[in-house]
Amino acid sequence: MSEVLEIYGTKIKVPEYNGIVEDWGTDVPSEQYWRKKELPPFFKDVDYDKDGNALLNSQQRDYALEEVRRCKEGFAFMNNGVKTYITGKNYFYLQFWKLENDVFPDYRDTDRRYFLFLNHWENTPWCLGIVRGKKRREGATSQATSNLIYECIFFKNSFCGLTSKTEKDAKTAFTSMVAFGYRQLPVFLKPKQLNNKDSVTELVFAHKSVDVKGAKGSVIDTDTGHRSKIDYRAPGKNAYDSGRLSRLLADEMGKWAVENPASEFLAIVSKTMVQGTKRVGFCELPSTVNELSKGGGAEFKKIWDLADHFKLDRTTNRIVRYFTPAFDGYVGFIDKHGISVIDPPNEEQYKYLVENFVGIGDLTESDVRLGARDYLISKRVGLDGVALEEEIRMNPFDEREMFMSALTGCIYNSFKLNEQLDWLSWNPMIERGNLVWETGDKFYKQIEMSDGTIHTELSKLKWVKDDNGKYEKVKGWMPKEDNNVYEKNGFFIPNGNYAIRIGADPFKYDKTKENRKSNCAAYAYQMPDYINKDYEFNDTFVMRYVDRPSTTDLANEYVLRMAWYCGCKVLFERNVNHWKSYFASQKCSGFLMWLSGEVEPGIYTDGKGGVVQTICDYTESYIEKDIQKVYFKELLGDKSGWLGFEVGDTQRYDDAMGAGFALIAAKEKRQAETIKKHNIDNIMPYRQAI
């Protein structure tokens, strides 16, 4: 029964292997591990015909045929007492592909899993390729260049392409990996090069013509590799936009410049890998990720998101994704059997790692004792800001970190913001609803008493859950004194500003940059309760209203309801002040917050940057101290919240600005609460002297 492995969300049936299993001449498990075998001495002298084609003798022929079979069908060997199958491409890479640093690759179980994954999807007709998120120095590019040459050797009429983040990088990968690796191949696998052997732009191959002396046929099928070609091109969406492409390596797409949008390139190049409905090509897209907010990382993420084979049986862009945690296959923590030492090593592993890796870099014996995961975690301790993000970018543990660490353009601590976003993805804390007047009467209702007098009773708003509601609030939170409002001389005044403050960023009718209409954004902030210091919602954004209704009056109405329900005042940005007349018309001017020293309610952003800088300072302090209390994803995110916030373009970030005004309101000195007072004569009237 064939072995079935689950590799990155894919159940993969390991091909059956009926050949001889290499046991390395021993039945001692500890001595069974991969060893690259050198070419036998009888390949020292090879004859050639007048056209320069190799002629093999029978001994050379038998050896070559077996190696070709292994490159096509795969290979099995005993590894620490376990029969281990590797694919033909994996065998070709390990046995024959010389790396740019003039050494052959070591066997790694993490690479074996990738090649099995690759083999599975290459044999899935609808799939056009694999987008591979990775750590630095993972070997993904080396493996992909090996696969390019493999294509030219074992498949006829192959046209292969290579591009990278710059033309210089593409040229370097071509000359130091593709061309160099090709030149190191043994004669029986080396296609005859038709163009100049020193060409640094392309390799053009003839058909494979390694013949056997005194016999018919050749080592590899006579038409295999016929008219094959590999070249490289500068990055750009039209780099490979016509003809047929058999195999493509598009390297480091997560770092492509913004003027070379990677997602558009893939959309165009995908058309060269199909003929009608038939797939005729395949691509590998390995990359680390760089600057999601301003660089190629955002484009790479578009490709990644559409390649989600976990959710779709057939992905939107016909690409599947692949990722390996940095601690799996981390150099310095791979034992002699190629197994990743993720957790603390056993004594045999410890001894091997110390002998082979300690002293050649910065790895110490104490580091080895940790295992790869804890070692990489220890490298993060004490780092923050850009330094922490760079370390995570180099060695991400999961997909989230791969993209989280790309946000070096964020002015706040993107590590903490993304950590909270990730936590919220598993712990939703928000519910949506509406604020509805309990009796249907807005603000108040009048009741005729039995004696004919009219009694005025203030109305109350109640929270009604509704998945399509206008408001969001934190689950479990309610104002301690909801509808804490009183009436004085016909005007309505909130009486709970000590407990909650609201900040609001109103909208104009004109459009913001990028032709996008801004929203009205209001956030309610729960002030700390100094009596109940353990109250779970102290210093928490507890309620949110962000919308673009048809009129400013409607927006102001929704903010007013929020303030009435919370029983508190609102700090509006007064560059847009239509709210002032609206609140006055509703006899609710008492809900407008005045800052100390101001001559009118609200806060004015004068364009000199002072208010925005204050918002940034308060926000940065809040993130460092209380990020775990932020439950609104939009406030954390990059579209209108803190992750993408740009000081020079605040109109795009409604959530960040609304929350910023709430923080300024919360910092305003607590004034003595305006508590509704009654003259004692109204409670216990004294008799007047006659």
XYZ file of C-alpha atoms in Angstrom:
690
model
C 0.000 0.000 0.000
C 1.422 3.369 -1.044
C 2.418 5.881 1.587
C 0.180 8.958 1.800
C 1.593 12.178 3.208
C -0.206 15.407 4.075
C 2.044 18.172 2.793
C 0.837 21.741 3.161
C -2.845 21.034 2.854
C -2.459 18.405 0.140
C -2.814 14.656 0.511
C 0.011 13.229 -1.589
C 0.368 9.615 -2.586
C 4.068 8.781 -2.595
C 4.890 6.943 -5.860
C 5.671 3.262 -5.501
C 9.287 2.373 -6.120
C 10.120 -1.098 -7.429
C 13.850 -0.662 -7.958
C 16.697 -1.622 -5.652
C 16.642 0.353 -2.423
C 20.056 1.774 -1.596
C 21.138 0.662 1.896
C 24.614 2.191 1.775
C 26.183 -1.187 2.467
C 25.031 -1.375 6.075
C 22.048 -2.406 8.148
C 23.001 -0.029 10.976
C 20.294 2.685 10.874
C 22.525 5.459 12.157
C 24.895 4.900 9.235
C 22.172 4.971 6.624
C 21.975 8.495 5.186
C 22.192 10.203 1.816
C 25.570 10.332 0.139
C 26.158 11.803 -3.282
C 28.008 9.253 -5.417
C 30.819 10.450 -7.614
C 31.015 9.407 -11.241
C 32.921 6.128 -11.581
C 36.522 6.275 -12.864
C 35.536 4.759 -16.194
C 33.942 8.106 -17.125
C 37.345 9.732 -17.079
C 37.755 8.902 -20.757
C 34.800 9.371 -23.084
C 35.004 9.122 -26.858
C 33.371 11.638 -29.201
C 32.430 11.504 -32.881
C 33.456 14.058 -35.478
C 30.479 16.296 -34.567
C 31.435 16.388 -30.907
C 28.739 13.968 -29.752
C 29.680 11.584 -26.938
C 30.004 7.857 -27.659
C 29.605 5.627 -24.598
C 30.962 2.124 -24.213
C 28.755 -0.605 -22.748
C 29.953 -0.013 -19.190
C 29.346 3.703 -19.433
C 26.017 3.047 -21.142
C 24.702 0.789 -18.373
C 25.604 3.325 -15.710
C 24.098 6.212 -17.666
C 20.851 4.353 -18.362
C 20.382 3.630 -14.667
C 21.009 7.264 -13.729
C 18.581 8.464 -16.397
C 15.969 6.033 -15.055
C 16.421 7.407 -11.536
C 16.094 10.974 -12.792
C 12.809 10.050 -14.435
C 11.266 7.586 -11.985
C 12.785 8.604 -8.673
C 14.978 6.839 -6.171
C 14.651 5.122 -2.799
C 17.230 4.749 -0.067
C 17.400 3.727 3.556
C 17.570 6.716 5.857
C 18.069 5.929 9.539
C 16.345 2.590 9.013
C 13.425 4.065 7.024
C 12.841 3.471 3.315
C 12.709 6.947 1.815
C 11.520 7.773 -1.695
C 12.568 10.942 -3.522
C 11.243 12.119 -6.881
C 13.272 12.119 -10.075
C 13.706 15.903 -9.962
C 14.881 15.665 -6.362
C 17.384 12.952 -7.308
C 18.673 15.025 -10.262
C 19.087 18.019 -7.930
C 20.959 16.090 -5.245
C 23.121 13.928 -7.483
C 23.951 16.198 -10.395
C 23.104 19.854 -9.761
C 26.065 21.882 -8.572
C 25.222 25.022 -6.636
C 26.607 28.477 -7.349
C 29.051 28.170 -4.450
C 30.626 25.150 -6.185
C 29.209 22.458 -3.893
C 26.427 19.939 -4.281
C 23.290 20.241 -2.138
C 22.798 18.206 1.025
C 19.769 15.997 1.467
C 17.055 17.653 3.526
C 13.712 16.165 4.423
C 12.124 19.589 4.012
C 13.309 19.665 0.366
C 12.011 16.131 -0.172
C 8.565 17.285 0.892
C 8.650 20.210 -1.512
C 9.646 17.992 -4.451
C 6.819 15.575 -3.600
C 4.424 18.520 -3.433
C 5.781 19.809 -6.748
C 5.416 16.399 -8.403
C 1.797 16.133 -7.256
C 0.776 19.501 -8.693
C 2.765 19.032 -11.892
C 0.571 15.995 -12.435
C -2.622 17.960 -11.742
C -3.696 19.224 -15.204
C -5.425 22.437 -14.128
C -2.497 23.696 -12.015
C -0.108 26.154 -13.694
C 2.415 26.507 -10.907
C 3.431 27.038 -7.296
C 3.922 30.315 -5.470
C 6.409 29.627 -2.702
C 6.800 31.858 0.338
C 10.102 31.218 2.063
C 12.837 32.196 4.457
C 16.187 33.540 3.309
C 18.664 31.037 1.890
C 16.121 28.253 1.687
C 17.492 26.933 -1.604
C 14.244 27.486 -3.500
C 15.904 29.355 -6.370
C 18.591 26.696 -6.748
C 15.939 23.986 -6.924
C 13.904 25.947 -9.474
C 16.940 26.542 -11.732
C 17.720 22.817 -11.546
C 14.152 22.173 -12.685
C 14.612 24.494 -15.679
C 17.542 22.451 -16.998
C 15.725 19.215 -16.153
C 12.903 20.395 -18.416
C 15.300 20.881 -21.334
C 16.909 17.466 -20.860
C 13.864 15.268 -20.454
C 11.167 17.072 -22.476
C 11.311 17.931 -26.149
C 10.828 21.396 -27.618
C 11.091 23.086 -24.254
C 11.224 26.842 -23.953
C 12.116 27.965 -20.428
C 12.337 31.457 -18.991
C 13.787 33.168 -15.946
C 13.181 36.606 -14.499
C 13.759 38.222 -11.130
C 13.232 41.478 -9.238
C 15.742 43.342 -11.445
C 17.452 42.623 -14.750
C 20.761 42.376 -12.883
C 19.358 39.762 -10.501
C 17.901 37.793 -13.410
C 21.254 37.824 -15.201
C 23.069 36.741 -12.033
C 20.678 33.835 -11.483
C 21.072 32.809 -15.121
C 24.872 32.906 -15.251
C 25.772 31.730 -11.737
C 23.035 29.115 -11.362
C 21.536 28.006 -14.689
C 24.595 28.251 -16.955
C 27.032 27.179 -14.247
C 24.912 24.199 -13.211
C 24.489 23.098 -16.824
C 28.251 23.082 -17.405
C 28.829 20.781 -14.415
C 26.485 18.055 -15.663
C 27.912 14.681 -16.689
C 28.203 14.101 -20.397
C 25.284 11.690 -20.601
C 22.872 14.321 -19.187
C 24.359 17.371 -20.843
C 22.434 18.609 -23.887
C 24.627 19.771 -26.736
C 24.697 23.559 -26.744
C 24.147 25.078 -30.191
C 24.829 28.724 -29.428
C 28.062 30.225 -28.135
C 29.109 28.241 -25.081
C 30.050 31.477 -23.314
C 26.683 33.113 -23.935
C 25.359 34.995 -20.916
C 21.857 35.584 -22.276
C 20.531 32.189 -23.351
C 21.277 28.483 -23.726
C 20.087 26.795 -26.915
C 20.281 23.009 -27.021
C 20.247 20.396 -29.773
C 18.594 17.028 -29.354
C 20.349 14.693 -26.930
C 22.855 12.724 -28.934
C 24.776 10.453 -26.599
C 25.098 7.249 -28.583
C 26.388 3.815 -27.702
C 29.335 2.450 -29.612
C 28.429 -0.576 -31.679
C 24.734 -0.333 -30.846
C 21.631 1.508 -31.979
C 19.864 4.205 -30.012
C 21.014 6.636 -27.378
C 20.996 6.907 -23.628
C 18.115 9.385 -23.659
C 15.288 9.329 -26.218
C 16.538 10.786 -29.491
C 13.940 13.542 -29.606
C 14.243 14.488 -25.954
C 15.504 18.019 -25.502
C 15.164 18.738 -29.214
C 15.317 22.499 -29.920
C 15.196 23.418 -26.232
C 16.082 26.874 -24.988
C 16.490 28.855 -21.752
C 16.846 32.615 -21.506
C 16.394 35.369 -18.947
C 14.585 38.684 -19.237
C 14.195 41.856 -17.230
C 11.100 41.942 -15.004
C 7.979 43.544 -16.407
C 4.398 42.578 -17.025
C 5.153 41.886 -20.693
C 8.456 40.069 -20.152
C 6.995 36.810 -21.480
C 3.779 37.771 -23.220
C 3.744 35.667 -26.376
C 4.578 32.243 -27.705
C 4.626 29.113 -25.578
C 6.434 28.836 -22.257
C 7.260 25.345 -21.022
C 8.668 26.348 -17.658
C 9.157 29.632 -15.853
C 11.097 30.726 -12.817
C 9.900 34.158 -11.663
C 12.136 34.790 -8.680
C 11.552 37.141 -5.733
C 8.202 38.490 -6.931
C 7.615 39.729 -3.392
C 10.345 42.299 -4.036
C 9.474 43.464 -7.538
C 9.276 47.221 -7.974
C 5.791 48.732 -7.960
C 6.154 49.740 -11.612
C 6.432 46.020 -12.442
C 3.212 44.677 -10.884
C 3.790 40.977 -10.274
C 0.109 40.029 -10.320
C -0.348 41.587 -13.764
C 2.772 39.803 -15.027
C 1.394 36.465 -13.853
C -1.986 37.105 -15.464
C -0.263 37.747 -18.807
C 2.371 35.006 -18.639
C -0.248 32.418 -17.624
C -1.695 32.703 -21.122
C 1.598 31.430 -22.578
C 1.356 28.266 -20.473
C -1.974 27.117 -21.906
C -3.122 26.154 -25.377
C -6.872 26.288 -25.420
C -7.837 24.405 -22.268
C -4.664 22.324 -22.244
C -1.790 23.195 -19.957
C 1.555 23.362 -21.778
C 3.707 25.053 -19.141
C 4.405 25.309 -15.418
C 5.929 27.995 -13.208
C 7.694 28.267 -9.869
C 7.410 31.568 -8.015
C 9.649 31.500 -4.915
C 10.065 34.655 -2.861
C 10.641 36.264 0.465
C 8.378 39.273 1.061
C 9.335 42.913 1.202
C 7.431 46.098 2.116
C 3.800 45.102 1.809
C 2.648 48.702 2.117
C 4.907 50.305 -0.481
C 6.843 47.620 -2.387
C 6.242 44.394 -4.253
C 4.932 42.568 -1.212
C 1.378 43.756 -1.841
C 1.435 42.384 -5.394
C 2.878 39.098 -4.187
C 0.107 38.869 -1.602
C -2.508 39.265 -4.349
C -1.064 36.180 -6.055
C -0.810 34.351 -2.732
C -4.398 35.087 -1.735
C -5.759 33.828 -5.063
C -3.670 30.649 -4.797
C -5.463 29.331 -1.707
C -5.824 25.601 -2.410
C -6.888 25.140 1.209
C -10.234 26.782 0.396
C -10.720 26.029 -3.290
C -10.479 22.742 -5.165
C -9.342 24.774 -8.157
C -7.805 28.133 -7.365
C -8.740 31.363 -9.101
C -5.344 31.954 -10.728
C -4.613 28.216 -11.243
C -1.624 28.564 -8.877
C -1.195 26.803 -5.528
C 0.780 28.086 -2.567
C 3.572 26.539 -0.518
C 5.262 27.602 2.701
C 7.717 26.022 5.131
C 8.338 27.535 8.596
C 11.813 28.992 9.022
C 12.668 26.521 11.772
C 12.055 23.576 9.413
C 15.266 23.085 7.438
C 17.185 25.883 9.153
C 20.910 25.511 8.478
C 22.708 24.558 11.671
C 19.765 22.497 12.864
C 19.658 19.656 10.311
C 20.981 16.282 11.434
C 23.044 13.916 9.305
C 19.889 12.176 8.088
C 18.561 15.470 6.730
C 15.891 15.745 9.430
C 15.136 19.184 10.873
C 16.009 19.534 14.556
C 13.111 21.798 15.458
C 12.888 20.924 19.148
C 15.825 20.392 21.535
C 18.097 17.734 19.971
C 18.792 14.266 21.331
C 22.392 13.516 22.218
C 23.248 12.007 18.835
C 21.852 15.034 17.027
C 23.503 17.411 19.469
C 26.910 15.855 18.905
C 26.528 15.961 15.124
C 25.338 19.588 15.087
C 28.130 20.764 17.371
C 30.775 18.993 15.270
C 29.451 20.350 11.989
C 28.085 23.805 12.729
C 29.494 25.268 15.950
C 32.551 27.402 15.289
C 31.863 28.140 11.620
C 29.405 30.958 12.354
C 27.753 32.523 15.391
C 26.087 29.294 16.549
C 27.112 28.142 20.047
C 26.630 24.870 21.891
C 23.996 26.551 24.041
C 22.162 27.615 20.884
C 22.184 24.038 19.595
C 20.578 22.830 22.823
C 17.569 25.041 22.101
C 16.569 23.492 18.801
C 15.755 25.593 15.733
C 12.416 27.018 16.899
C 13.574 28.317 20.273
C 16.852 29.493 18.765
C 15.010 31.680 16.253
C 12.673 32.924 18.991
C 15.723 33.874 21.077
C 17.001 35.983 18.172
C 13.804 38.057 18.344
C 14.092 38.794 22.064
C 15.133 42.365 22.685
C 14.412 43.513 19.131
C 11.646 45.909 18.223
C 10.534 48.089 15.360
C 12.358 47.698 12.051
C 15.001 45.397 13.540
C 12.357 42.956 14.748
C 10.510 43.101 11.444
C 13.717 42.430 9.511
C 14.427 39.358 11.634
C 10.883 38.081 11.097
C 11.098 38.815 7.373
C 14.231 36.707 7.156
C 12.757 33.848 9.156
C 8.935 33.748 9.216
C 7.240 30.984 11.212
C 3.964 31.052 9.266
C 2.118 32.826 6.456
C 0.921 35.565 8.791
C 4.474 36.435 9.780
C 5.621 36.311 6.180
C 3.303 39.195 5.333
C 3.197 40.838 8.750
C 6.927 41.422 8.733
C 6.727 43.156 5.380
C 5.146 46.294 6.826
C 8.292 48.316 7.387
C 6.415 51.329 6.002
C 4.092 51.387 9.033
C 4.793 54.252 11.438
C 3.501 52.190 14.365
C 4.580 48.829 15.772
C 3.305 46.583 12.976
C 4.462 43.488 14.834
C 2.028 44.187 17.672
C -0.739 45.271 15.294
C -0.476 42.080 13.287
C -0.221 39.940 16.396
C -3.543 41.402 17.523
C -5.090 40.957 14.078
C -4.048 37.330 14.119
C -5.532 36.842 17.597
C -8.801 38.414 16.462
C -8.997 36.045 13.492
C -9.451 33.253 16.038
C -11.257 35.262 18.714
C -13.946 37.512 17.204
C -14.912 40.129 19.764
C -17.298 42.381 17.856
C -21.055 42.305 17.327
C -23.070 44.511 14.991
C -26.377 46.191 15.726
C -28.542 49.307 15.741
C -29.530 51.878 18.350
C -33.319 52.085 18.457
C -35.584 54.386 20.503
C -37.439 52.124 22.918
C -40.870 53.739 22.472
C -40.237 55.153 19.030
C -40.130 58.674 20.488
C -36.983 60.624 19.653
C -35.363 62.275 22.679
C -38.488 62.450 24.855
C -42.160 61.699 25.156
C -44.885 63.689 26.903
C -47.319 61.961 29.220
C -50.564 63.529 30.368
C -51.047 62.939 34.094
C -54.386 62.232 35.748
C -54.599 65.827 36.958
C -54.196 67.082 33.406
C -50.601 68.203 33.758
C -48.018 67.213 31.146
C -45.000 65.223 32.298
C -41.947 65.030 30.056
C -39.944 61.805 30.154
C -36.625 61.404 28.320
C -36.520 58.551 25.846
C -33.951 55.751 25.884
C -32.028 54.048 23.129
C -31.578 50.295 23.258
C -29.023 48.079 21.552
C -30.593 45.690 19.036
C -28.349 43.067 17.444
C -28.424 43.148 13.659
C -25.822 41.652 11.320
C -26.447 44.580 8.969
C -26.594 47.223 11.688
C -24.967 50.631 11.528
C -22.876 50.193 14.664
C -20.359 47.760 16.076
C -19.539 47.240 19.721
C -17.353 44.957 21.776
C -19.148 41.807 22.900
C -20.020 41.876 26.580
C -19.696 45.642 26.903
C -22.595 47.941 27.717
C -22.449 51.445 29.145
C -22.587 51.214 32.919
C -25.144 54.023 32.835
C -26.679 53.927 29.400
C -28.784 56.911 28.276
C -27.285 59.016 31.067
C -28.809 62.267 29.781
C -30.807 65.029 31.445
C -32.785 68.013 30.233
C -32.176 71.575 31.307
C -34.193 74.531 30.085
C -35.296 72.564 27.046
C -31.804 71.398 26.107
C -30.320 67.905 26.424
C -27.030 67.357 28.211
C -25.028 64.125 28.731
C -24.183 63.270 32.315
C -21.641 60.462 31.844
C -18.667 62.113 30.177
C -16.551 60.892 33.069
C -17.092 57.311 31.846
C -16.964 57.458 28.047
C -15.611 59.832 25.401
C -16.293 59.830 21.647
C -14.072 61.094 18.849
C -15.543 61.715 15.387
C -14.013 62.435 11.993
C -16.868 63.823 9.815
C -16.920 63.810 6.025
C -17.328 66.476 3.374
C -19.144 66.073 0.118
C -15.948 66.343 -1.882
C -13.924 63.239 -2.631
C -10.584 62.341 -1.145
C -7.522 61.345 -3.086
C -7.834 58.257 -5.288
C -11.408 59.398 -6.022
C -12.599 57.609 -2.889
C -15.356 59.149 -0.766
C -14.357 59.370 2.872
C -16.594 58.089 5.670
C -17.797 59.537 8.908
C -15.882 57.640 11.575
C -16.721 57.744 15.291
C -15.175 55.708 18.114
C -16.335 55.485 21.728
C -13.588 55.099 24.312
C -14.264 53.641 27.773
C -12.477 55.768 30.362
C -10.691 53.979 33.215
C -12.761 53.312 36.313
C -10.514 54.280 39.209
C -12.749 52.503 41.716
C -12.919 49.284 39.706
C -9.380 49.163 38.343
C -9.842 45.561 37.167
C -12.791 46.431 34.924
C -11.970 44.554 31.695
C -12.993 47.419 29.414
C -10.948 50.174 31.051
C -9.083 52.176 28.364
C -10.801 50.336 25.521
C -12.342 51.389 22.216
C -15.790 49.920 22.813
C -18.039 51.146 20.020
C -17.628 52.087 16.358
C -19.683 53.864 13.731
C -18.104 54.189 10.266
C -20.324 54.838 7.270
C -21.057 57.153 4.374
C -24.813 57.845 4.486
C -26.502 59.938 1.821
C -26.393 63.213 3.812
C -24.315 64.797 6.532
C -27.452 65.166 8.665
C -27.872 61.387 8.684
C -24.242 60.895 9.687
C -24.623 63.437 12.482
C -27.827 61.731 13.618
C -26.049 58.369 13.936
C -23.202 59.933 15.934
C -25.705 61.724 18.174
C -27.496 58.447 18.915
C -24.173 56.894 19.834
C -23.440 59.775 22.209
C -26.950 59.670 23.754
C -26.711 55.924 24.344
C -23.268 56.312 25.931
C -24.309 59.445 27.822
C -21.188 61.346 26.778
C -19.800 64.174 24.664
C -18.292 64.025 21.173
C -15.060 65.631 20.037
C -15.517 66.459 16.346
C -12.879 67.671 13.930
C -14.156 71.157 13.192
C -12.517 71.702 9.802
C -15.893 70.312 8.745
C -18.475 71.844 11.078
C -21.927 71.010 9.709
C -22.343 68.916 12.863
C -22.448 72.064 14.999
C -25.640 73.429 13.441
C -27.207 69.983 13.363
C -26.637 69.327 17.081
C -27.961 72.846 17.836
C -31.101 72.177 15.817
C -31.707 69.061 17.894
C -31.154 71.026 21.149
C -28.141 68.799 21.783
C -25.253 71.290 21.697
C -24.419 70.065 25.195
C -23.122 66.872 23.578
C -20.316 68.776 21.833
C -16.970 68.647 23.595
C -14.862 71.735 24.216
C -11.124 71.405 24.704
C -9.359 73.574 27.269
C -8.483 77.004 25.925
C -10.713 76.710 22.846
C -13.342 79.291 21.921
C -15.716 76.802 20.312
C -16.331 73.062 20.434
C -14.323 70.549 18.420
C -10.687 70.368 17.395
C -9.142 72.146 14.426
C -6.416 70.584 12.291
C -4.649 73.607 10.835
C -2.434 71.834 8.321
C 0.747 72.455 10.299
C 0.722 68.906 11.568
C 0.384 69.608 15.277
C -2.901 67.777 15.809
C -1.888 64.868 13.572
C 1.406 64.575 15.460
C -0.521 64.524 18.744
C -2.748 61.761 17.382
C 0.359 59.812 16.323
C 1.974 60.241 19.743
C -1.157 59.168 21.630
C -1.746 56.279 19.242
C 1.819 55.009 19.472
C 1.659 55.113 23.271
C -1.697 53.330 23.282
C -0.480 50.562 20.947
C 2.558 49.883 23.109
C 0.502 49.776 26.315
C -2.982 48.526 25.424
C -2.955 46.924 21.961
C -4.545 43.783 23.412
C -7.686 45.878 24.082
C -8.261 46.772 20.419
C -10.962 44.550 18.931
C -11.886 46.375 15.708
C -9.988 44.883 12.757
C -10.557 47.969 10.617
C -8.787 50.138 13.181
C -5.807 47.796 13.148
C -5.758 47.258 9.376
C -3.983 48.936 6.499
C -6.916 50.286 4.472
C -8.212 52.929 6.887
C -6.462 52.075 10.144
C -3.113 52.111 11.878
C -1.153 49.632 9.743
C -1.346 51.787 6.630
C -1.573 55.210 8.261
C 0.320 57.964 6.451
C 0.815 61.339 8.091
C 0.714 63.123 4.744
C -2.537 61.546 3.574
C -4.829 61.369 6.608
C -8.066 61.602 4.569
C -7.697 57.954 3.580
C -7.605 56.724 7.174
C -11.044 57.414 8.643
C -10.745 54.796 11.393
C -7.315 55.973 12.508
C -8.441 59.602 12.669
C -11.748 58.895 14.435
C -9.940 56.819 17.059
C -7.257 59.507 17.300
C -9.806 62.177 18.177
C -11.262 59.784 20.774
C -7.800 59.461 22.358
C -7.444 63.254 22.473
C -10.889 63.475 24.080
C -9.884 60.822 26.600
C -6.735 62.752 27.510
C -8.674 65.960 28.199
C -8.689 66.775 31.891
C -11.617 65.196 33.680
C -13.963 67.955 34.605
C -16.240 67.790 37.593
C -19.282 65.926 36.357
C -22.315 68.059 35.720
C -24.688 66.159 37.925
C -28.311 67.125 37.858
C -29.016 68.747 41.238
C -32.317 69.510 42.930
C -32.907 72.309 45.389
C -33.506 70.735 48.759
C -36.750 72.745 48.991
C -38.056 70.626 46.127
C -37.408 67.503 48.168
C -38.279 68.678 51.684
C -39.940 72.137 51.467
C -39.819 74.346 54.508
C -42.942 76.217 55.550
C -42.659 79.920 54.973
C -43.316 82.280 57.873
C -46.570 84.135 57.530
